[in-house]
Each structure stands twice: as structure tokens, then as C-alpha cells.
CSV table of C-alpha atoms in Angstrom, one decimal:
chain,number,residue,atom,x,y,z
A,1,MET,CA,104.1,90.7,59.4
A,2,ARG,CA,105.7,87.9,60.4
A,3,LEU,CA,107.6,87.0,56.7
A,4,THR,CA,107.4,83.1,57.7
A,5,LYS,CA,104.5,83.6,57.1
A,6,LEU,CA,104.9,84.1,53.4
A,7,MET,CA,107.2,80.8,53.2
A,8,LYS,CA,107.3,77.5,52.7
A,9,PHE,CA,109.5,74.1,55.1
A,10,GLU,CA,110.3,70.9,53.7
A,11,ALA,CA,109.9,68.7,56.3
A,12,PHE,CA,110.3,65.8,56.9
A,13,ILE,CA,107.4,64.1,59.1
A,14,VAL,CA,107.7,61.0,61.0
A,15,VAL,CA,103.4,59.2,61.4
A,16,ALA,CA,103.6,57.4,65.5
A,17,ARG,CA,101.2,56.5,67.4
A,18,ILE,CA,100.8,58.3,70.8
A,19,SER,CA,99.6,56.8,74.5
A,20,TRP,CA,97.4,59.8,75.0
A,21,GLU,CA,94.1,61.1,73.5
A,22,GLN,CA,94.7,62.8,70.8
A,23,LYS,CA,90.8,64.4,68.8
A,24,LYS,CA,92.3,67.2,67.4
A,25,ALA,CA,95.1,67.5,64.7
A,26,ILE,CA,98.3,68.2,66.1
A,27,ILE,CA,101.1,68.2,64.7
A,28,TYR,CA,104.8,67.8,66.8
A,29,LEU,CA,107.1,69.7,65.7
A,30,ASN,CA,111.0,69.4,67.1
A,31,PRO,CA,111.1,73.2,69.0
A,32,GLU,CA,114.9,73.4,67.6
A,33,PHE,CA,113.5,73.1,63.7
A,34,ALA,CA,110.0,75.8,64.7
A,35,LYS,CA,112.8,77.9,66.3
A,36,LYS,CA,114.4,78.1,62.7
A,37,ASN,CA,111.6,78.4,60.6
A,38,GLY,CA,110.1,81.1,63.0
A,39,ILE,CA,107.1,78.9,64.1
A,40,ARG,CA,105.7,79.6,67.3
A,41,GLU,CA,103.1,76.9,69.2
A,42,GLY,CA,99.9,77.7,68.6
A,43,ASP,CA,100.0,78.3,64.8
A,44,VAL,CA,98.1,77.0,62.9
A,45,VAL,CA,100.1,75.1,59.5
A,46,SER,CA,99.4,73.4,56.2
A,47,VAL,CA,101.2,70.0,55.6
A,48,ILE,CA,101.0,69.9,51.9
A,49,LYS,CA,101.6,66.9,50.2
A,50,GLY,CA,101.1,66.4,46.4
A,51,GLU,CA,97.7,67.5,46.1
A,52,ARG,CA,96.5,67.6,49.1
A,53,LYS,CA,97.0,69.3,52.7
A,54,ALA,CA,95.6,69.1,56.1
A,55,ASN,CA,95.7,71.8,58.5
A,56,PHE,CA,97.6,70.9,62.3
A,57,ARG,CA,98.0,72.8,65.6
A,58,VAL,CA,101.4,73.0,66.9
A,59,LYS,CA,103.2,72.2,69.3
A,60,PHE,CA,107.1,71.2,70.4
A,61,LEU,CA,108.0,68.1,71.5
A,62,ASP,CA,111.8,67.4,71.6
A,63,THR,CA,111.2,63.6,70.3
A,64,ALA,CA,110.4,64.9,67.0
A,65,PRO,CA,112.0,64.3,64.1
A,66,GLU,CA,115.4,67.4,63.9
A,67,ASN,CA,114.4,68.0,60.5
A,68,GLY,CA,110.7,68.2,61.4
A,69,GLY,CA,107.8,67.0,62.7
A,70,MET,CA,105.9,63.4,64.3
A,71,ILE,CA,101.7,63.7,62.8
A,72,PRO,CA,99.8,60.5,65.2
A,73,ASN,CA,98.3,58.0,62.8
A,74,SER,CA,95.3,59.7,62.4
A,75,ILE,CA,92.1,59.8,59.9
A,76,TYR,CA,94.6,62.6,58.7
A,77,THR,CA,97.8,60.7,58.2
A,78,SER,CA,96.2,58.5,55.7
A,79,TYR,CA,94.2,61.2,54.0
A,80,LEU,CA,98.1,62.4,53.0
A,81,LEU,CA,100.0,59.4,52.8
A,82,ASP,CA,99.6,55.8,50.7
A,83,PHE,CA,101.1,53.0,51.3
A,84,ASN,CA,104.5,53.4,50.1
A,85,THR,CA,105.0,56.8,52.7
A,86,PHE,CA,102.8,54.6,55.2
A,87,LYS,CA,105.2,55.7,58.4
A,88,ASN,CA,107.0,58.7,57.4
A,89,PHE,CA,107.5,61.5,54.5
A,90,ARG,CA,108.6,64.2,53.2
A,91,ALA,CA,106.1,67.2,52.8
A,92,TYR,CA,106.0,70.8,52.8
A,93,ILE,CA,105.0,73.1,56.4
A,94,GLU,CA,103.4,76.8,56.2
A,95,ILE,CA,101.9,78.6,58.4
A,96,VAL,CA,98.1,79.4,57.6
A,97,GLU,CA,95.7,81.7,59.1
A,98,GLU,CA,92.5,79.5,59.0
A,99,GLU,CA,91.6,76.6,61.7
A,100,GLU,CA,93.3,73.0,61.7
A,101,SER,CA,91.1,70.3,60.3
A,102,LYS,CA,88.5,68.3,61.4
A,103,PRO,CA,87.6,64.8,60.9
A,104,GLU,CA,84.5,66.0,59.6
A,105,GLU,CA,86.2,68.0,56.8
A,106,ILE,CA,88.0,65.1,55.5
A,107,VAL,CA,85.1,63.1,55.0
A,108,ASP,CA,83.5,65.4,53.3
A,109,ILE,CA,86.5,65.9,50.6
A,110,ILE,CA,86.8,61.8,50.6
A,111,MET,CA,83.2,61.9,49.7
A,112,ASN,CA,83.4,64.1,47.5
A,113,LYS,CA,86.8,63.4,45.0
A,114,LYS,CA,85.7,60.2,45.0
B,1,MET,CA,91.3,41.8,84.6
B,2,ILE,CA,92.9,41.8,82.2
B,3,CYS,CA,93.8,44.9,79.8
B,4,THR,CA,93.1,45.0,76.1
B,5,GLY,CA,94.3,48.2,75.4
B,6,CYS,CA,97.0,46.4,73.7
B,7,SER,CA,98.4,43.6,72.5
B,8,CYS,CA,100.6,43.5,76.1
B,9,LEU,CA,97.2,42.0,77.8
B,10,CYS,CA,98.2,43.3,80.7
B,11,ASP,CA,97.3,40.4,83.8
B,12,ASP,CA,97.3,42.2,86.4
B,13,ILE,CA,94.8,45.1,86.9
B,14,GLU,CA,92.9,45.8,89.6
B,15,PHE,CA,90.0,47.6,91.0
B,16,GLU,CA,89.8,49.4,94.7
B,17,ASN,CA,87.3,51.8,95.5
B,18,GLY,CA,86.5,52.7,92.7
B,19,LYS,CA,89.7,53.7,91.3
B,20,ILE,CA,91.7,51.1,87.8
B,21,LEU,CA,94.8,50.3,89.2
B,22,ASN,CA,98.3,49.0,87.8
B,23,ALA,CA,97.6,50.2,84.0
B,24,CYS,CA,99.1,52.2,82.3
B,25,GLU,CA,97.7,56.0,80.5
B,26,LYS,CA,95.8,53.8,77.5
B,27,GLY,CA,94.9,51.1,79.1
B,28,PHE,CA,93.1,53.5,81.7
B,29,ARG,CA,91.7,55.7,79.2
B,30,HIS,CA,90.7,52.0,77.9
B,31,ILE,CA,88.8,51.1,80.4
B,32,SER,CA,87.3,54.1,81.9
B,33,GLY,CA,85.5,55.2,78.7
B,34,TYR,CA,84.2,51.9,77.6
B,35,LYS,CA,81.3,53.3,78.2
B,36,GLU,CA,81.7,56.7,76.3
B,37,ARG,CA,81.2,57.7,72.2
B,38,ARG,CA,79.3,54.2,72.0
B,39,ALA,CA,78.1,52.9,68.8
B,40,LYS,CA,74.8,53.1,67.6
B,41,ASN,CA,72.2,50.7,66.0
B,42,ILE,CA,72.2,52.3,62.6
B,43,VAL,CA,70.3,51.2,59.2
B,44,ASN,CA,70.7,53.1,56.2
B,45,GLY,CA,70.3,56.2,58.8
B,46,LYS,CA,67.2,55.4,61.4
B,47,GLU,CA,67.7,54.0,64.8
B,48,VAL,CA,66.7,50.3,65.3
B,49,ASP,CA,67.2,47.0,67.6
B,50,VAL,CA,70.0,45.3,67.1
B,51,ASP,CA,67.9,42.2,65.5
B,52,THR,CA,66.8,44.9,62.9
B,53,ALA,CA,70.2,45.3,62.2
B,54,ILE,CA,71.5,42.3,61.6
B,55,ASP,CA,68.9,41.1,59.7
B,56,LYS,CA,69.3,44.1,57.4
B,57,ALA,CA,73.7,43.1,57.7
B,58,LEU,CA,72.5,39.7,56.8
B,59,GLU,CA,69.8,40.8,54.1
B,60,ILE,CA,73.4,42.5,52.1
B,61,LEU,CA,75.5,39.8,52.6
B,62,LYS,CA,72.8,37.5,50.9
B,63,SER,CA,72.7,39.7,48.3
B,64,THR,CA,76.5,39.7,47.3
B,65,LYS,CA,79.2,37.4,45.5
B,66,LYS,CA,81.8,39.7,46.3
B,67,ALA,CA,82.2,40.2,50.4
B,68,VAL,CA,84.9,40.8,52.3
B,69,ILE,CA,85.4,40.8,56.4
B,70,TYR,CA,86.9,43.2,57.6
B,71,GLY,CA,89.2,43.5,61.2
B,72,LEU,CA,88.3,41.2,63.5
B,73,ASP,CA,91.7,42.3,65.8
B,74,THR,CA,89.9,43.0,69.0
B,75,SER,CA,87.5,40.6,68.7
B,76,THR,CA,88.0,37.0,71.0
B,77,VAL,CA,89.7,34.2,69.5
B,78,GLU,CA,85.8,33.4,69.8
B,79,ALA,CA,84.2,35.7,68.1
B,80,GLN,CA,87.4,35.0,65.4
B,81,ARG,CA,86.3,31.6,64.8
B,82,ILE,CA,82.6,32.1,63.9
B,83,ALA,CA,83.3,35.4,61.6
B,84,ILE,CA,86.1,32.3,60.0
B,85,LYS,CA,82.3,30.2,59.5
B,86,ILE,CA,80.7,33.6,58.6
B,87,SER,CA,83.4,34.1,55.8
B,88,GLU,CA,83.6,30.1,54.6
B,89,LYS,CA,79.6,29.6,53.9
B,90,LEU,CA,80.2,33.0,52.1
B,91,ASN,CA,83.0,31.7,50.0
B,92,CYS,CA,84.3,35.3,50.9
B,93,TYR,CA,88.0,36.9,51.2
B,94,ILE,CA,88.7,37.1,54.8
B,95,ASP,CA,91.2,39.8,55.9
B,96,ASP,CA,92.3,41.5,59.3
B,97,ASN,CA,94.5,44.7,60.4
B,98,SER,CA,97.8,42.8,59.9
B,99,SER,CA,97.8,42.4,56.3
B,100,PHE,CA,99.0,46.2,57.0
B,101,CYS,CA,100.6,45.6,60.2
B,102,LEU,CA,103.1,42.4,61.4
B,103,GLY,CA,101.4,39.9,59.9
B,104,GLU,CA,104.5,39.6,57.5
B,105,PHE,CA,106.5,39.1,61.7
B,106,VAL,CA,104.0,36.5,63.1
B,107,GLU,CA,103.1,34.5,59.5
B,108,ALA,CA,107.4,33.7,59.6
B,109,ILE,CA,107.0,32.9,63.7
B,110,LEU,CA,103.9,30.5,62.9
B,111,LYS,CA,105.9,29.0,59.9
B,112,LYS,CA,109.5,29.0,61.6
B,113,GLU,CA,111.7,30.8,60.2
B,114,VAL,CA,112.7,33.3,62.7
B,115,PRO,CA,112.9,31.9,66.9
B,116,THR,CA,111.1,33.0,69.0
B,117,SER,CA,110.3,33.7,72.9
B,118,THR,CA,107.9,34.2,75.1
B,119,LEU,CA,108.0,38.0,77.0
B,120,GLU,CA,108.5,35.6,80.5
B,121,GLU,CA,111.4,34.2,78.9
B,122,VAL,CA,112.3,37.7,78.3
B,123,ARG,CA,111.7,39.6,81.5
B,124,ASP,CA,114.3,36.7,82.9
B,125,LYS,CA,117.0,35.9,80.3
B,126,ALA,CA,118.0,38.0,77.9
B,127,TYR,CA,120.7,40.8,77.5
B,128,VAL,CA,121.0,42.5,74.2
B,129,ILE,CA,116.5,43.5,74.3
B,130,LEU,CA,117.1,46.1,70.8
B,131,TYR,CA,113.8,47.8,69.7
B,132,TRP,CA,113.5,48.4,66.2
B,133,GLY,CA,111.3,50.7,64.4
B,134,THR,CA,109.0,50.8,67.3
B,135,ASN,CA,108.2,53.2,70.0
B,136,PRO,CA,106.4,51.0,73.1
B,137,TYR,CA,106.4,53.9,75.3
B,138,HIS,CA,103.5,54.9,73.3
B,139,SER,CA,102.3,52.1,71.8
B,140,LEU,CA,102.6,49.6,74.8
B,141,PRO,CA,103.4,51.9,77.8
B,142,ARG,CA,103.8,48.9,79.6
B,143,HIS,CA,106.3,47.1,77.5
B,144,MET,CA,109.2,47.8,79.0
B,145,SER,CA,108.2,47.6,82.9
B,146,LYS,CA,106.6,44.9,83.4
B,147,PHE,CA,108.1,42.5,80.9
B,148,THR,CA,112.1,43.6,79.4
B,149,TYR,CA,114.5,45.8,80.2
B,150,TYR,CA,113.7,47.6,84.1
B,151,PRO,CA,112.0,43.9,85.9
B,152,ARG,CA,114.6,42.4,87.9
B,153,GLY,CA,114.8,39.0,86.1
B,154,SER,CA,115.1,35.2,87.5
B,155,LYS,CA,118.5,34.8,85.3
B,156,ARG,CA,118.3,39.0,85.4
B,157,ASN,CA,119.4,39.7,88.7
B,158,ARG,CA,121.4,42.8,88.8
B,159,GLY,CA,118.8,45.6,87.9
B,160,TYR,CA,119.2,47.5,84.0
B,161,ASP,CA,121.9,49.7,84.2
B,162,GLU,CA,124.3,46.1,84.6
B,163,ASP,CA,122.5,43.1,83.8
B,164,ARG,CA,120.3,44.5,79.9
B,165,PHE,CA,122.2,46.5,77.2
B,166,LEU,CA,119.4,48.3,75.5
B,167,VAL,CA,119.7,48.9,71.7
B,168,VAL,CA,116.5,51.5,70.2
B,169,ILE,CA,116.7,51.1,66.0
B,170,ASP,CA,113.8,54.7,64.6
B,171,VAL,CA,114.8,57.7,62.0
B,172,ARG,CA,114.1,60.1,65.8
B,173,LYS,CA,115.6,59.8,68.9
B,174,SER,CA,112.2,59.1,70.6
B,175,GLU,CA,111.5,58.7,73.9
B,176,VAL,CA,112.8,55.2,73.9
B,177,ALA,CA,116.0,55.9,72.3
B,178,LYS,CA,116.2,58.6,75.1
B,179,LEU,CA,116.7,55.7,77.3
B,180,ALA,CA,119.5,54.8,75.6
B,181,LYS,CA,122.3,56.0,77.9
B,182,LYS,CA,124.9,54.0,79.9
B,183,ASN,CA,124.8,50.7,78.4
B,184,ALA,CA,122.9,51.0,75.0
B,185,ARG,CA,123.0,52.1,71.8
B,186,PHE,CA,120.7,54.2,70.1
B,187,ILE,CA,121.2,54.1,66.1
B,188,LYS,CA,119.2,56.7,63.9
B,189,VAL,CA,118.4,54.1,61.0
B,190,GLU,CA,118.4,56.3,57.6
B,191,ASN,CA,117.7,53.0,55.5
B,192,ASP,CA,117.3,50.0,57.3
B,193,ILE,CA,118.7,47.2,54.5
B,194,GLU,CA,121.8,49.3,55.8
B,195,LEU,CA,121.6,48.9,58.8
B,196,ILE,CA,121.4,44.7,57.9
B,197,GLU,CA,123.5,45.2,55.6
B,198,SER,CA,126.4,46.6,58.5
B,199,PHE,CA,125.6,43.5,61.0
B,200,LEU,CA,126.2,41.3,58.2
B,201,LYS,CA,129.9,43.1,57.5
B,202,ALA,CA,130.1,43.8,61.6
B,203,ILE,CA,129.6,39.5,61.4
B,204,GLU,CA,132.2,39.3,58.6
B,205,GLY,CA,134.6,42.2,60.3
B,206,LYS,CA,134.2,44.0,57.7
B,207,ALA,CA,134.0,48.0,58.2
B,208,SER,CA,130.6,48.7,57.4
B,209,LYS,CA,128.5,52.8,57.3
B,210,TYR,CA,126.5,51.8,61.0
B,211,ASP,CA,128.9,50.6,64.0
B,212,VAL,CA,127.2,48.0,64.9
B,213,ALA,CA,130.4,45.9,65.8
B,214,GLY,CA,129.7,46.9,69.8
B,215,ILE,CA,126.7,45.5,69.7
B,216,LEU,CA,127.2,41.8,68.5
B,217,ARG,CA,130.3,41.7,71.0
B,218,GLU,CA,127.3,42.4,73.3
B,219,MET,CA,125.2,39.7,72.0
B,220,LYS,CA,127.9,36.9,72.7
B,221,ARG,CA,128.3,37.5,76.2
B,222,ALA,CA,124.6,36.4,76.3
B,223,ASP,CA,122.9,32.9,75.7
B,224,PHE,CA,120.0,34.8,75.4
B,225,ASN,CA,119.4,38.6,73.6
B,226,VAL,CA,116.0,39.6,71.6
B,227,ILE,CA,114.7,42.0,68.7
B,228,PHE,CA,111.9,43.5,68.4
B,229,GLY,CA,110.5,44.7,65.8
B,230,GLY,CA,107.5,47.3,64.7
B,231,LEU,CA,106.4,48.8,62.5
B,232,GLY,CA,109.0,50.9,61.5
B,233,LEU,CA,110.5,48.5,61.1
B,234,LYS,CA,108.0,46.6,58.8
B,235,TYR,CA,108.0,49.5,56.4
B,236,GLY,CA,111.7,50.3,56.4
B,237,LEU,CA,112.8,46.9,54.8
B,238,LYS,CA,109.8,48.1,51.4
B,239,GLY,CA,109.2,44.1,51.4
B,240,ASN,CA,112.6,41.9,51.8
B,241,TYR,CA,112.0,40.2,55.0
B,242,SER,CA,114.3,38.1,54.7
B,243,TYR,CA,117.2,40.0,54.2
B,244,LEU,CA,115.9,40.4,58.0
B,245,TYR,CA,115.2,36.6,58.5
B,246,ASN,CA,118.0,35.6,57.2
B,247,LEU,CA,120.9,38.2,59.5
B,248,ILE,CA,118.6,36.9,62.6
B,249,LYS,CA,119.7,33.3,61.7
B,250,LYS,CA,123.3,34.3,61.1
B,251,ILE,CA,123.7,36.0,64.2
B,252,ASN,CA,122.0,32.8,65.8
B,253,GLU,CA,125.1,30.8,64.7
B,254,PHE,CA,127.2,32.7,67.4
B,255,THR,CA,124.8,33.7,69.8
B,256,PRO,CA,120.6,33.2,70.8
B,257,LEU,CA,119.1,36.1,69.7
B,258,PHE,CA,115.0,36.0,69.0
B,259,PHE,CA,112.2,38.1,67.5
B,260,ILE,CA,109.1,38.9,69.1
B,261,PRO,CA,106.6,41.3,66.8
B,262,ALA,CA,105.8,44.5,68.8
B,263,GLY,CA,103.0,47.1,68.6
B,264,PHE,CA,99.6,46.0,67.4
B,265,HIS,CA,96.0,45.7,68.5
B,266,SER,CA,95.1,43.9,71.6
B,267,ASN,CA,93.8,40.1,69.2
B,268,MET,CA,95.8,40.7,66.4
B,269,ARG,CA,97.6,37.9,66.9
B,270,GLY,CA,94.8,35.5,67.3
B,271,PHE,CA,93.5,36.1,64.1
B,272,ASN,CA,96.4,35.3,62.6
B,273,GLU,CA,97.1,32.3,65.0
B,274,THR,CA,93.2,31.4,64.5
B,275,LEU,CA,92.9,32.0,60.8
B,276,PHE,CA,96.8,30.0,60.2
B,277,GLU,CA,94.7,27.1,62.4
B,278,GLU,CA,92.3,26.8,59.9
B,279,VAL,CA,93.8,27.5,56.6
B,280,ARG,CA,97.2,27.6,56.7
B,281,ALA,CA,97.4,31.2,55.7
B,282,ILE,CA,97.3,34.8,58.4
B,283,ASN,CA,95.5,37.0,56.5
B,284,LYS,CA,94.5,37.6,52.7
B,285,PHE,CA,92.3,35.1,52.5
B,286,SER,CA,89.6,34.0,50.0
B,287,PHE,CA,87.3,30.9,50.5
B,288,LEU,CA,86.3,31.1,47.2
B,289,GLU,CA,90.2,31.1,46.0
B,290,LYS,CA,91.3,28.5,48.8
B,291,LYS,CA,94.3,30.5,48.8
B,292,SER,CA,96.4,34.0,50.6
B,293,SER,CA,97.8,36.4,48.0
B,294,PRO,CA,98.9,40.2,48.2
B,295,SER,CA,95.2,41.1,45.7
B,296,PHE,CA,93.2,39.5,48.7
B,297,ALA,CA,94.3,42.1,50.7
B,298,PHE,CA,91.5,45.0,52.2
B,299,SER,CA,93.4,47.8,50.6
B,300,GLU,CA,94.1,45.6,47.6
B,301,LEU,CA,90.1,44.8,47.2
B,302,VAL,CA,88.4,47.5,48.0
B,303,LYS,CA,90.9,50.0,46.6
B,304,ASN,CA,90.8,47.8,42.6
B,305,GLU,CA,87.2,47.7,43.5
B,306,ASN,CA,86.8,43.6,43.1
B,307,VAL,CA,84.0,44.4,46.6
B,308,ASP,CA,81.5,45.1,47.1
B,309,VAL,CA,80.0,44.8,50.1
B,310,ALA,CA,82.3,44.6,53.7
B,311,MET,CA,81.4,43.6,56.3
B,312,ILE,CA,84.0,45.9,58.9
B,313,VAL,CA,84.4,44.6,62.6
B,314,GLY,CA,86.6,46.7,65.5
B,315,THR,CA,88.5,49.1,63.2
B,316,ASP,CA,87.9,52.6,61.1
B,317,PRO,CA,89.4,51.9,57.6
B,318,LEU,CA,88.4,55.5,56.9
B,319,SER,CA,90.2,56.5,59.4
B,320,SER,CA,93.1,54.4,59.5
B,321,LEU,CA,93.5,53.7,55.3
B,322,PRO,CA,94.9,55.7,52.7
B,323,TYR,CA,93.6,58.4,50.8
B,324,GLU,CA,93.6,55.9,47.5
B,325,VAL,CA,91.3,53.2,49.1
B,326,SER,CA,89.1,54.8,52.0
B,327,ARG,CA,87.7,57.2,49.1
B,328,LYS,CA,86.8,53.7,47.4
B,329,LEU,CA,84.8,52.9,50.5
B,330,LEU,CA,82.1,54.9,49.4
B,331,ASP,CA,81.2,52.7,46.4
B,332,MET,CA,80.3,50.0,48.3
B,333,LYS,CA,77.6,49.0,50.9
B,334,LYS,CA,79.7,48.5,54.7
B,335,ILE,CA,77.8,46.4,57.4
B,336,VAL,CA,80.0,48.2,60.7
B,337,ILE,CA,80.3,46.3,63.6
B,338,ASP,CA,82.5,48.1,66.5
B,339,PRO,CA,81.0,48.8,70.0
B,340,ARG,CA,82.2,52.7,69.6
B,341,GLU,CA,81.4,55.0,66.9
B,342,THR,CA,83.9,55.4,64.7
B,343,ILE,CA,83.1,57.4,61.7
B,344,THR,CA,83.0,54.8,58.8
B,345,ALA,CA,80.7,53.6,60.7
B,346,LYS,CA,79.1,57.3,59.7
B,347,ILE,CA,78.5,56.4,56.1
B,348,ALA,CA,77.1,52.5,57.0
B,349,GLU,CA,74.7,51.3,55.9
B,350,VAL,CA,74.4,49.4,59.2
B,351,SER,CA,75.8,49.6,62.3
B,352,ILE,CA,75.2,47.3,65.4
B,353,CYS,CA,76.5,48.0,68.6
B,354,SER,CA,78.9,44.9,70.6
B,355,ALA,CA,80.4,44.9,72.9
B,356,PHE,CA,84.6,45.7,74.4
B,357,SER,CA,86.4,41.7,74.6
B,358,GLY,CA,87.7,42.0,78.3
B,359,ILE,CA,85.7,44.3,79.8
B,360,GLU,CA,81.9,43.8,78.7
B,361,THR,CA,82.5,40.5,77.2
B,362,GLU,CA,84.7,37.3,77.9
B,363,GLY,CA,87.0,34.9,76.5
B,364,GLU,CA,90.3,34.8,74.6
B,365,MET,CA,92.7,36.2,72.8
B,366,VAL,CA,96.5,36.6,72.7
B,367,ARG,CA,99.6,37.9,73.7
B,368,SER,CA,101.8,39.4,70.8
B,369,ASP,CA,104.4,36.4,71.6
B,370,GLY,CA,101.5,34.4,70.9
B,371,ILE,CA,100.6,33.8,75.0
B,372,ARG,CA,97.0,32.6,75.5
B,373,VAL,CA,94.9,34.7,78.1
B,374,LYS,CA,91.6,34.0,78.9
B,375,LEU,CA,90.3,37.0,79.3
B,376,SER,CA,88.2,38.2,82.8
B,377,PRO,CA,85.4,41.1,82.0
B,378,ILE,CA,84.3,43.5,84.3
B,379,ASP,CA,80.6,43.9,83.2
B,380,LYS,CA,78.2,42.3,80.5
B,381,SER,CA,76.6,42.8,77.5
B,382,GLU,CA,74.4,40.5,75.5
B,383,ILE,CA,75.6,42.4,72.6
B,384,ASP,CA,78.8,40.6,71.9
B,385,ASP,CA,80.6,40.1,68.2
B,386,VAL,CA,79.6,35.9,69.2
B,387,TYR,CA,75.9,36.3,69.4
B,388,ILE,CA,75.5,39.3,65.8
B,389,PHE,CA,78.0,36.4,64.5
B,390,LYS,CA,76.2,33.3,65.8
B,391,LYS,CA,73.3,35.1,64.5
B,392,ILE,CA,74.5,36.2,61.4
B,393,LEU,CA,76.2,32.8,60.4
B,394,GLU,CA,72.5,31.6,61.8
B,395,GLY,CA,70.7,33.5,59.0
B,396,LEU,CA,73.3,32.8,56.4
């Protein structure tokens, strides 16, 4: 049992473009930040901002912010954000035993919550 | 050919034995993958021929007095001109991604509020090259190698480690920030306004939160310096653009400093310039009220339910706009015109498959620095934005 699975971490998350192909929901965490919080590469984490959350597969990237991570521009970030937090935001992260979010799941949420 | 993968519009893409040469990864994927995931012509969930889809789009557009045309940043200037005519005929709103992207910066340039230059001039003359709130490594992958930092210019011919001074301002140590070693500075910014205040204090010789006096000293050594401003800077300014423009003006009192926006869709600047030529506004324009206003931005119109039909061209607002906007898209009729299948197209009443500008259709685009570029496609599609827009305009 990993104790960190029971914890939530506050993280600073930057929303940025990436040049390589991006189809899945991925969060690029700073390796030091992840290690400190017991998060491993390949884990799925929920990023929780207010009442909304989306699940992301964790990859490590040393250019991610020291106190959090980076998520590429996508339907997932658009769902989590508003214009005041469009480029970076603070959110909670927790490890979950779930799959990463899919675009159609976000569309379903948007359509059902209208 | 010209690569239309980003606003660099690289003009040296070649083909040899089926291989694409000189393109960056982003450009390579853009060009090589143009036949994949193509949009379909669809009306209310059923696949139809293109003319039936255009007829249905016309029927929807004729049935409303509250329409908005949105996107157009990957269309050619020729197509953008016809789209503006459609908006005029419909007396409706027209807007593009620049209203939440770098539109304010382009507007300041077109209104001559900030001095600007071209990428060729930067290559030949620039000493201090400052990337602020942008990471060209991902957004404009050949920006530094083709135009700015790495090339030897006619007046900067001793190589980047001697003849350039790189400054990177970002909230994180990005790939480009990591390059800031010899003859360079990285500033990890927490507050862009405070950073501008630090520059202003340093000009007056006062101490400040951020240590920027060294950057100003380097600028004074040269007769050409440039800031490339990205989305991080725009959102960091929180609407206080005059702070930045005032700083550029102050620095220009003792050394030349130019400003070029960095990082947007391939022809966003083309849309801004084309609309500006017609109505003296770059975006967020109402032909009914004959003016531009923040409340006419696509996101505001949708959020406040001020439109009931949206013709969306070459962009995917369901993916790219915040939840508070995207959920309201469901309440209106949507006509999506795009070469690629998008999430918005999946929930649209009408989807029309168009052509990729620059790959399948010729025309003109405007680079991020305002240079006009003639496209040289490698394929040909009869059904492009110009064809679709002309049919719509004729039908109206």
C-alpha cells in the first residue's frame, strides 16, 4: 500500500504547447516534485481544480515547473480552466486507480452539465 | 513549399525521393499527415455531398439574425476576405482566435504603438534577443535556428555565443531557458508587472526586485534588440498592455528595441491585417454595430448567449475554450468548416470538409512579423475555403 495514494498535493501547473504528437491525457511532472510526493512515472493522477477534475497519465519532464507540472493545451485543460487561469493555475493532484480521461468523457460531461 | 504548420511559415521545405526535408517535427507531422483524420460532409449526423452540406449551412445562416463567424486563422487571406464579406452581408459578428491569443500585440503593431521589425532584420542585426512568456522550442520550433539566435547575420557574423545575448523570461525553466548560459540570462518570473517595474527602476538606476540592470547594459551596447512576446506575457499582463508598451518606449529612448509577437496560428496575423484593412479593427467586430468591442469576442458572445448560430472555420472551440464557454456551444447551431475532423464538428449540425491551406490550396498568408508569403501547395483540392465561402456568399 502506497501511503501517497491517500494524499492530495498542491501543484503549480503550466499549460503549454508541445510540438510532438499528443493524443492521450498526459501530465508532465517535474521529477523532483514527483519523487518528493511519491508519484511514479506511469501513475494516473487526478488533477482537481474547484469542482472539476480530469485524470492524466504521469510522465517526467525536467522542464516542468519545480513545484508541479505541465499539461499540453487540450480539451482537458480547457475543461479545467477559465480565462483567468488560462496559462497556469494551482490545483490539487492525487494518485488514482483509474484510467486517464478520454476526450469523449469530457464532451459527455460538458453536454450533460449544460 | 511553404510550411503552414505554425506562424513561422518556413519557405525552405523540399521533397526528395518521397522525403520531406528541412521541416521541424511539428511541420513534418502537419505536412505528412494531411490525409489523415479528414473531416466528412455531414448534416445532422448523416453523411452528404459537399453541396448539400453548403446548402444546409446557407439555410441555417439565412434563418438567423444573430450569427458569428469564428476562426479563419489557418485560412488564406483570400478566403478570409470572402468570410469578411459574408459577415458584412449577414450583418453579423466576426472574430478569430486572436481575441484570446496575441491579438492585442498585433493590434498595437498595426496601430504603430510599438516599434516592430522583420525576422530577417532580427537575423541580420539583433544582439539582445528576449523571449518573454513563449517557448519556441515547442510553439515555433525553427524560430531560433532559422531566424533569430543561431544564424549568422550580415551584421552578427561571429556566432551566437559572441554576437547574441539571449534573455528568456518564463515561469519555468523551459527548453529555451536552459540555453541561457553563456552570454545569456534566464529570469524566472512570478509577476510580469513587477518585472516591468523592475526594468523601469533599473532605467532610473534604482534597485528592484528582479535584477535586470545587466540586460539593459547589454541592450545599450547594440543598435538592434528585440522582444518576442508570447501568451505567457499576454496573460501575465492581465490586460495592462500599456505597461509593456511604455517600457518598450522608455528603452527606445536610449537604445533601439523592437517587438514581435511569437506563437500563433499560421495566418492569425493575416486575419488581423485583413480585417484591419476593411474596418480598422483586428477582431471582435460587429457589422451590425459597425464597431469592435470586448463583448463581441466569440467567447463572450457564446457565454452570454448573444448568438444562436456559429460558423466555425479551422478551429475547435470545444477543445480550446474554457468550460464556461464550451458548454454554451451546445445551445446554438454550429456549422464547422475544417479539413480535419474536430470534436466541435462531432456535435455540429453541419460539418464541411475543406482543404489544408498551403498543402492543397494556394493563396497568401502573413507571417508573425507581417511578411506576406505566397503558398505553393503540393496537392490540389477543388473544395477549399474559397470555394465554400464563395458558394455561401452567392447563396446569401
